[in-house]
Short mmCIF file of N, CA and C in Angstrom, two decimals:
data_model
loop_
_atom_site.label_atom_id
_atom_site.label_comp_id
_atom_site.label_asym_id
_atom_site.label_seq_id
_atom_site.Cartn_x
_atom_site.Cartn_y
_atom_site.Cartn_z
N MET J 5 -6.96 1.91 23.41
CA MET J 5 -7.30 3.28 23.24
C MET J 5 -8.67 3.58 23.96
N ALA J 6 -9.62 2.63 23.74
CA ALA J 6 -10.87 2.88 24.36
C ALA J 6 -10.80 3.01 25.94
N SER J 7 -10.07 2.28 26.55
CA SER J 7 -9.91 2.31 28.00
C SER J 7 -9.14 3.59 28.44
N LEU J 8 -8.23 3.98 27.58
CA LEU J 8 -7.45 5.20 28.04
C LEU J 8 -8.30 6.52 27.79
N THR J 9 -9.24 6.47 26.80
CA THR J 9 -9.94 7.66 26.50
C THR J 9 -11.39 7.67 27.05
N SER J 10 -11.74 6.57 27.75
CA SER J 10 -13.09 6.41 28.34
C SER J 10 -14.23 6.45 27.19
N HIS J 11 -13.81 5.91 26.03
CA HIS J 11 -14.74 5.75 24.94
C HIS J 11 -15.17 4.32 24.83
N GLY J 12 -16.31 4.07 24.14
CA GLY J 12 -16.66 2.63 23.90
C GLY J 12 -15.76 2.03 22.87
N MET J 13 -15.71 0.73 22.90
CA MET J 13 -14.89 0.02 21.88
C MET J 13 -15.36 0.29 20.46
N ASN J 14 -16.76 0.52 20.35
CA ASN J 14 -17.32 0.75 19.07
C ASN J 14 -16.96 2.13 18.45
N ALA J 15 -16.41 3.00 19.40
CA ALA J 15 -16.13 4.36 18.98
C ALA J 15 -14.69 4.50 18.42
N VAL J 16 -13.89 3.42 18.59
CA VAL J 16 -12.53 3.43 18.18
C VAL J 16 -12.39 2.69 16.84
N HIS J 17 -11.87 3.41 15.87
CA HIS J 17 -11.83 2.75 14.56
C HIS J 17 -10.35 2.85 14.00
N ILE J 18 -9.64 1.74 13.88
CA ILE J 18 -8.24 1.70 13.39
C ILE J 18 -8.38 1.69 11.84
N GLN J 19 -7.70 2.61 11.16
CA GLN J 19 -7.74 2.73 9.82
C GLN J 19 -6.52 2.04 9.11
N ASP J 20 -5.41 2.10 9.88
CA ASP J 20 -4.23 1.59 9.28
C ASP J 20 -3.25 1.19 10.37
N LEU J 21 -2.38 0.31 10.14
CA LEU J 21 -1.45 -0.27 11.17
C LEU J 21 -0.14 -0.38 10.44
N LEU J 22 0.97 0.02 11.21
CA LEU J 22 2.26 -0.15 10.64
C LEU J 22 3.16 -0.71 11.73
N ALA J 23 3.98 -1.70 11.37
CA ALA J 23 4.93 -2.26 12.33
C ALA J 23 6.32 -2.25 11.60
N VAL J 24 7.30 -1.85 12.36
CA VAL J 24 8.63 -1.76 11.73
C VAL J 24 9.61 -2.53 12.59
N ASP J 25 10.38 -3.44 11.93
CA ASP J 25 11.35 -4.21 12.65
C ASP J 25 12.64 -3.42 12.53
N THR J 26 13.20 -3.09 13.72
CA THR J 26 14.41 -2.18 13.72
C THR J 26 15.26 -2.55 14.85
N PHE J 27 16.32 -1.68 15.06
CA PHE J 27 17.31 -1.98 16.12
C PHE J 27 17.43 -0.73 16.95
N ILE J 28 17.64 -0.87 18.27
CA ILE J 28 17.87 0.23 19.18
C ILE J 28 19.12 -0.04 19.93
N PRO J 29 19.93 1.03 20.26
CA PRO J 29 21.14 0.84 21.13
C PRO J 29 20.74 0.73 22.53
N ARG J 30 21.32 -0.33 23.22
CA ARG J 30 21.14 -0.48 24.60
C ARG J 30 22.43 -0.53 25.35
N ALA J 31 22.54 0.07 26.52
CA ALA J 31 23.77 0.08 27.30
C ALA J 31 24.08 -1.28 27.74
N VAL J 32 25.42 -1.69 27.61
CA VAL J 32 25.80 -3.06 27.96
C VAL J 32 25.96 -2.98 29.55
N GLN J 33 25.23 -4.01 30.17
CA GLN J 33 25.32 -4.12 31.64
C GLN J 33 26.64 -4.52 32.08
N GLY J 34 27.21 -3.86 33.08
CA GLY J 34 28.57 -4.15 33.52
C GLY J 34 29.66 -3.55 32.67
N GLY J 35 29.36 -2.85 31.58
CA GLY J 35 30.38 -2.24 30.82
C GLY J 35 31.10 -1.11 31.58
N ILE J 36 32.32 -0.91 31.23
CA ILE J 36 33.06 0.16 31.93
C ILE J 36 33.33 1.32 30.99
N ALA J 37 33.12 1.21 29.75
CA ALA J 37 33.53 2.29 28.81
C ALA J 37 32.24 2.81 28.13
N GLY J 38 31.13 2.63 28.70
CA GLY J 38 29.84 3.14 28.14
C GLY J 38 29.53 2.38 26.80
N GLU J 39 29.86 1.12 26.72
CA GLU J 39 29.59 0.32 25.45
C GLU J 39 28.08 0.17 25.25
N CYS J 40 27.65 0.05 23.97
CA CYS J 40 26.30 -0.14 23.62
C CYS J 40 26.30 -1.34 22.72
N SER J 41 25.11 -1.97 22.77
CA SER J 41 24.83 -3.21 21.91
C SER J 41 23.59 -2.95 21.18
N MET J 42 23.45 -3.27 19.87
CA MET J 42 22.23 -3.10 19.13
C MET J 42 21.32 -4.28 19.39
N GLU J 43 20.04 -3.99 19.80
CA GLU J 43 19.11 -5.05 20.07
C GLU J 43 17.90 -4.89 19.20
N ASN J 44 17.14 -5.93 18.90
CA ASN J 44 16.00 -5.93 18.12
C ASN J 44 14.84 -5.10 18.82
N ALA J 45 14.14 -4.35 18.04
CA ALA J 45 12.99 -3.64 18.55
C ALA J 45 11.86 -3.51 17.46
N VAL J 46 10.64 -3.36 17.90
CA VAL J 46 9.58 -3.22 17.05
C VAL J 46 8.90 -1.98 17.29
N GLY J 47 8.75 -1.07 16.29
CA GLY J 47 7.99 0.16 16.29
C GLY J 47 6.60 -0.07 15.84
N ILE J 48 5.61 0.30 16.51
CA ILE J 48 4.21 0.10 16.04
C ILE J 48 3.42 1.47 16.06
N ALA J 49 2.75 1.69 15.00
CA ALA J 49 1.91 2.88 14.86
C ALA J 49 0.58 2.52 14.26
N ALA J 50 -0.44 3.21 14.75
CA ALA J 50 -1.75 2.88 14.29
C ALA J 50 -2.48 4.18 13.90
N MET J 51 -3.17 4.23 12.73
CA MET J 51 -3.90 5.39 12.34
C MET J 51 -5.39 5.17 12.80
N VAL J 52 -5.79 6.05 13.73
CA VAL J 52 -7.06 5.91 14.37
C VAL J 52 -7.76 7.17 14.26
N LYS J 53 -9.14 7.15 13.87
CA LYS J 53 -9.89 8.37 13.86
C LYS J 53 -10.09 8.78 15.25
N SER J 54 -9.69 10.03 15.53
CA SER J 54 -9.84 10.52 16.97
C SER J 54 -9.75 12.04 16.99
N ASP J 55 -9.96 12.53 18.17
CA ASP J 55 -9.80 13.97 18.27
C ASP J 55 -8.64 14.30 19.10
N ARG J 56 -8.23 15.52 19.20
CA ARG J 56 -6.88 15.91 19.93
C ARG J 56 -7.03 15.55 21.41
N LEU J 57 -8.13 15.68 21.98
CA LEU J 57 -8.32 15.39 23.47
C LEU J 57 -7.99 13.86 23.66
N GLN J 58 -8.53 12.95 22.79
CA GLN J 58 -8.29 11.59 22.97
C GLN J 58 -6.74 11.33 22.88
N MET J 59 -6.16 11.88 21.87
CA MET J 59 -4.70 11.63 21.64
C MET J 59 -3.88 12.22 22.78
N GLN J 60 -4.32 13.33 23.44
CA GLN J 60 -3.56 13.84 24.43
C GLN J 60 -3.62 12.99 25.71
N ALA J 61 -4.77 12.37 25.91
CA ALA J 61 -4.84 11.46 27.07
C ALA J 61 -3.96 10.28 26.89
N ILE J 62 -3.86 9.73 25.62
CA ILE J 62 -3.03 8.60 25.37
C ILE J 62 -1.52 9.00 25.56
N ALA J 63 -1.21 10.21 25.00
CA ALA J 63 0.15 10.77 25.09
C ALA J 63 0.58 10.89 26.66
N SER J 64 -0.30 11.43 27.41
CA SER J 64 0.00 11.56 28.79
C SER J 64 0.26 10.18 29.49
N GLU J 65 -0.59 9.26 29.15
CA GLU J 65 -0.39 7.93 29.78
C GLU J 65 0.90 7.25 29.31
N LEU J 66 1.24 7.39 28.00
CA LEU J 66 2.48 6.91 27.52
C LEU J 66 3.62 7.53 28.16
N SER J 67 3.53 8.84 28.31
CA SER J 67 4.66 9.61 28.99
C SER J 67 4.88 9.14 30.36
N ALA J 68 3.85 8.92 31.16
CA ALA J 68 3.94 8.48 32.45
C ALA J 68 4.51 7.02 32.54
N ARG J 69 4.08 6.18 31.63
CA ARG J 69 4.49 4.72 31.67
C ARG J 69 5.98 4.60 31.16
N LEU J 70 6.34 5.32 30.19
CA LEU J 70 7.73 5.28 29.60
C LEU J 70 8.70 6.18 30.17
N ASN J 71 8.21 7.14 31.04
CA ASN J 71 9.09 8.19 31.67
C ASN J 71 9.90 8.92 30.63
N THR J 72 9.18 9.37 29.57
CA THR J 72 9.79 10.15 28.54
C THR J 72 8.72 11.07 27.96
N PRO J 73 9.08 12.25 27.47
CA PRO J 73 8.08 13.15 26.91
C PRO J 73 7.41 12.56 25.68
N VAL J 74 6.07 12.70 25.54
CA VAL J 74 5.37 12.33 24.34
C VAL J 74 4.48 13.45 23.90
N GLU J 75 4.63 13.81 22.64
CA GLU J 75 3.86 14.92 22.10
C GLU J 75 2.93 14.51 21.06
N VAL J 76 1.79 15.19 21.00
CA VAL J 76 0.73 14.89 19.89
C VAL J 76 1.13 15.83 18.66
N GLY J 77 1.34 15.17 17.55
CA GLY J 77 1.69 15.94 16.39
C GLY J 77 0.48 16.13 15.56
N GLY J 78 0.37 17.36 14.98
CA GLY J 78 -0.87 17.61 14.14
C GLY J 78 -0.74 17.53 12.71
N VAL J 79 0.44 17.55 12.19
CA VAL J 79 0.64 17.54 10.79
C VAL J 79 1.69 16.52 10.47
N GLU J 80 1.47 15.73 9.40
CA GLU J 80 2.26 14.64 9.05
C GLU J 80 3.75 15.12 8.73
N ALA J 81 3.82 16.16 7.99
CA ALA J 81 5.18 16.69 7.53
C ALA J 81 5.94 17.16 8.77
N ASN J 82 5.34 17.65 9.89
CA ASN J 82 6.07 18.04 11.06
C ASN J 82 6.75 16.81 11.72
N MET J 83 5.89 15.71 11.70
CA MET J 83 6.29 14.45 12.31
C MET J 83 7.45 13.89 11.47
N ALA J 84 7.41 14.01 10.14
CA ALA J 84 8.42 13.56 9.29
C ALA J 84 9.75 14.36 9.46
N VAL J 85 9.59 15.54 9.82
CA VAL J 85 10.86 16.42 10.07
C VAL J 85 11.51 15.88 11.36
N ALA J 86 10.77 15.65 12.34
CA ALA J 86 11.21 15.16 13.63
C ALA J 86 11.81 13.82 13.36
N GLY J 87 11.27 12.89 12.66
CA GLY J 87 11.86 11.61 12.29
C GLY J 87 13.09 11.71 11.49
N ALA J 88 13.10 12.59 10.45
CA ALA J 88 14.23 12.69 9.63
C ALA J 88 15.45 13.22 10.39
N LEU J 89 15.32 14.04 11.39
CA LEU J 89 16.37 14.56 12.12
C LEU J 89 17.14 13.52 13.06
N THR J 90 16.48 12.33 13.21
CA THR J 90 17.05 11.22 13.92
C THR J 90 17.88 10.35 13.00
N THR J 91 17.87 10.58 11.71
CA THR J 91 18.64 9.86 10.63
C THR J 91 20.04 10.50 10.53
N HIS J 92 21.03 9.60 10.63
CA HIS J 92 22.49 10.04 10.47
C HIS J 92 22.61 10.70 9.14
N GLY J 93 23.25 11.98 9.16
CA GLY J 93 23.55 12.61 8.01
C GLY J 93 22.51 13.75 7.76
N CYS J 94 21.35 13.69 8.36
CA CYS J 94 20.34 14.74 8.22
C CYS J 94 20.53 15.81 9.22
N ALA J 95 20.38 17.09 8.86
CA ALA J 95 20.60 18.12 9.72
C ALA J 95 19.79 19.37 9.23
N VAL J 96 19.53 20.25 10.15
CA VAL J 96 18.89 21.54 9.73
C VAL J 96 19.83 22.38 8.89
N PRO J 97 19.33 23.20 7.96
CA PRO J 97 17.91 23.29 7.62
C PRO J 97 17.47 22.13 6.86
N LEU J 98 16.13 21.88 6.88
CA LEU J 98 15.62 20.58 6.30
C LEU J 98 14.20 20.89 5.89
N ALA J 99 13.82 20.38 4.69
CA ALA J 99 12.42 20.60 4.16
C ALA J 99 11.81 19.16 3.89
N ILE J 100 10.59 18.99 4.29
CA ILE J 100 9.85 17.74 4.06
C ILE J 100 8.59 18.09 3.30
N LEU J 101 8.25 17.32 2.32
CA LEU J 101 6.97 17.39 1.49
C LEU J 101 6.27 16.11 1.68
N ASP J 102 4.99 16.05 2.06
CA ASP J 102 4.25 14.92 2.10
C ASP J 102 3.14 15.08 1.14
N LEU J 103 3.24 14.37 -0.04
CA LEU J 103 2.31 14.48 -1.13
C LEU J 103 1.36 13.35 -1.14
N GLY J 104 0.20 13.52 -0.39
CA GLY J 104 -0.74 12.47 -0.28
C GLY J 104 -1.74 12.40 -1.33
N ALA J 105 -2.67 11.48 -1.29
CA ALA J 105 -3.71 11.36 -2.32
C ALA J 105 -4.69 12.49 -2.16
N GLY J 106 -4.94 13.01 -0.95
CA GLY J 106 -5.97 13.98 -0.72
C GLY J 106 -5.51 15.30 -0.19
N SER J 107 -4.14 15.38 0.15
CA SER J 107 -3.65 16.61 0.67
C SER J 107 -2.17 16.68 0.44
N THR J 108 -1.61 17.83 0.67
CA THR J 108 -0.19 18.05 0.55
C THR J 108 0.29 18.79 1.78
N ASP J 109 1.26 18.28 2.54
CA ASP J 109 1.75 18.92 3.70
C ASP J 109 3.25 19.29 3.41
N ALA J 110 3.66 20.46 3.95
CA ALA J 110 5.11 20.81 3.85
C ALA J 110 5.54 21.37 5.16
N ALA J 111 6.76 21.01 5.52
CA ALA J 111 7.29 21.58 6.74
C ALA J 111 8.81 21.93 6.54
N ILE J 112 9.29 23.06 6.99
CA ILE J 112 10.64 23.45 6.83
C ILE J 112 11.06 23.89 8.22
N ILE J 113 12.25 23.23 8.65
CA ILE J 113 12.88 23.64 9.90
C ILE J 113 14.23 24.44 9.61
N ASN J 114 14.33 25.56 10.17
CA ASN J 114 15.52 26.38 9.92
C ASN J 114 16.60 26.13 10.88
N ASN J 115 17.72 26.82 10.70
CA ASN J 115 18.93 26.56 11.65
C ASN J 115 18.57 26.82 13.15
N ASP J 116 17.61 27.67 13.38
CA ASP J 116 17.31 28.01 14.80
C ASP J 116 16.26 26.92 15.37
N GLY J 117 15.81 25.99 14.53
CA GLY J 117 14.86 24.93 15.07
C GLY J 117 13.48 25.36 14.91
N ALA J 118 13.21 26.51 14.36
CA ALA J 118 11.82 26.96 14.12
C ALA J 118 11.20 26.20 12.97
N VAL J 119 9.95 25.69 13.08
CA VAL J 119 9.38 24.93 12.04
C VAL J 119 8.19 25.74 11.43
N ARG J 120 8.19 25.93 10.14
CA ARG J 120 7.07 26.60 9.41
C ARG J 120 6.40 25.45 8.68
N ARG J 121 5.05 25.52 8.62
CA ARG J 121 4.31 24.38 7.94
C ARG J 121 3.10 24.95 7.22
N CYS J 122 2.69 24.18 6.24
CA CYS J 122 1.41 24.56 5.52
C CYS J 122 0.78 23.22 5.07
N ARG J 123 -0.51 23.27 4.92
CA ARG J 123 -1.28 22.11 4.45
C ARG J 123 -2.28 22.60 3.44
N ARG J 124 -2.39 21.83 2.37
CA ARG J 124 -3.24 22.07 1.29
C ARG J 124 -4.10 20.92 0.97
N ALA J 125 -5.40 21.00 0.92
CA ALA J 125 -6.22 19.89 0.62
C ALA J 125 -6.63 19.92 -0.80
N GLY J 126 -6.91 18.80 -1.39
CA GLY J 126 -7.42 18.69 -2.79
C GLY J 126 -6.38 18.70 -3.83
#
C-alpha cells in the first residue's frame, strides 16, 4: 500500500486482516461444451486506516493489473449488499443491517438496483 500511495511505510497501519479459503469456477482448457472446474482460491482483505484518495489509487492499480473494474466502497452495508447478491438464492429487493460496536449501517437495494443507505454512530 505504501508504494502504491506514495506514503511512507510508517503511515500505513493495518488494523485487521481477513483470509477466506474458497473456490472459484475456472474454464476447463480444451473443453468443448463450456465446462467449468472448481479450483481453490484465497480471498484476502485488510482493514487499513486510509483516506479515499489512497484507496482510489490502489483500486486503479488493481483494476489495471486484474483487467476488471474495482470500486472503492464507502459503507460496509453497501459492500455487504454487493456480496450478498453473489450468493445463490439472494435477489433484489434485499436489505442488509450491519450492527457494529460503534455504529449501525443499513442498505436497501430495490428491484431497479437503486441502493439507499444510512449510517448511525453511537
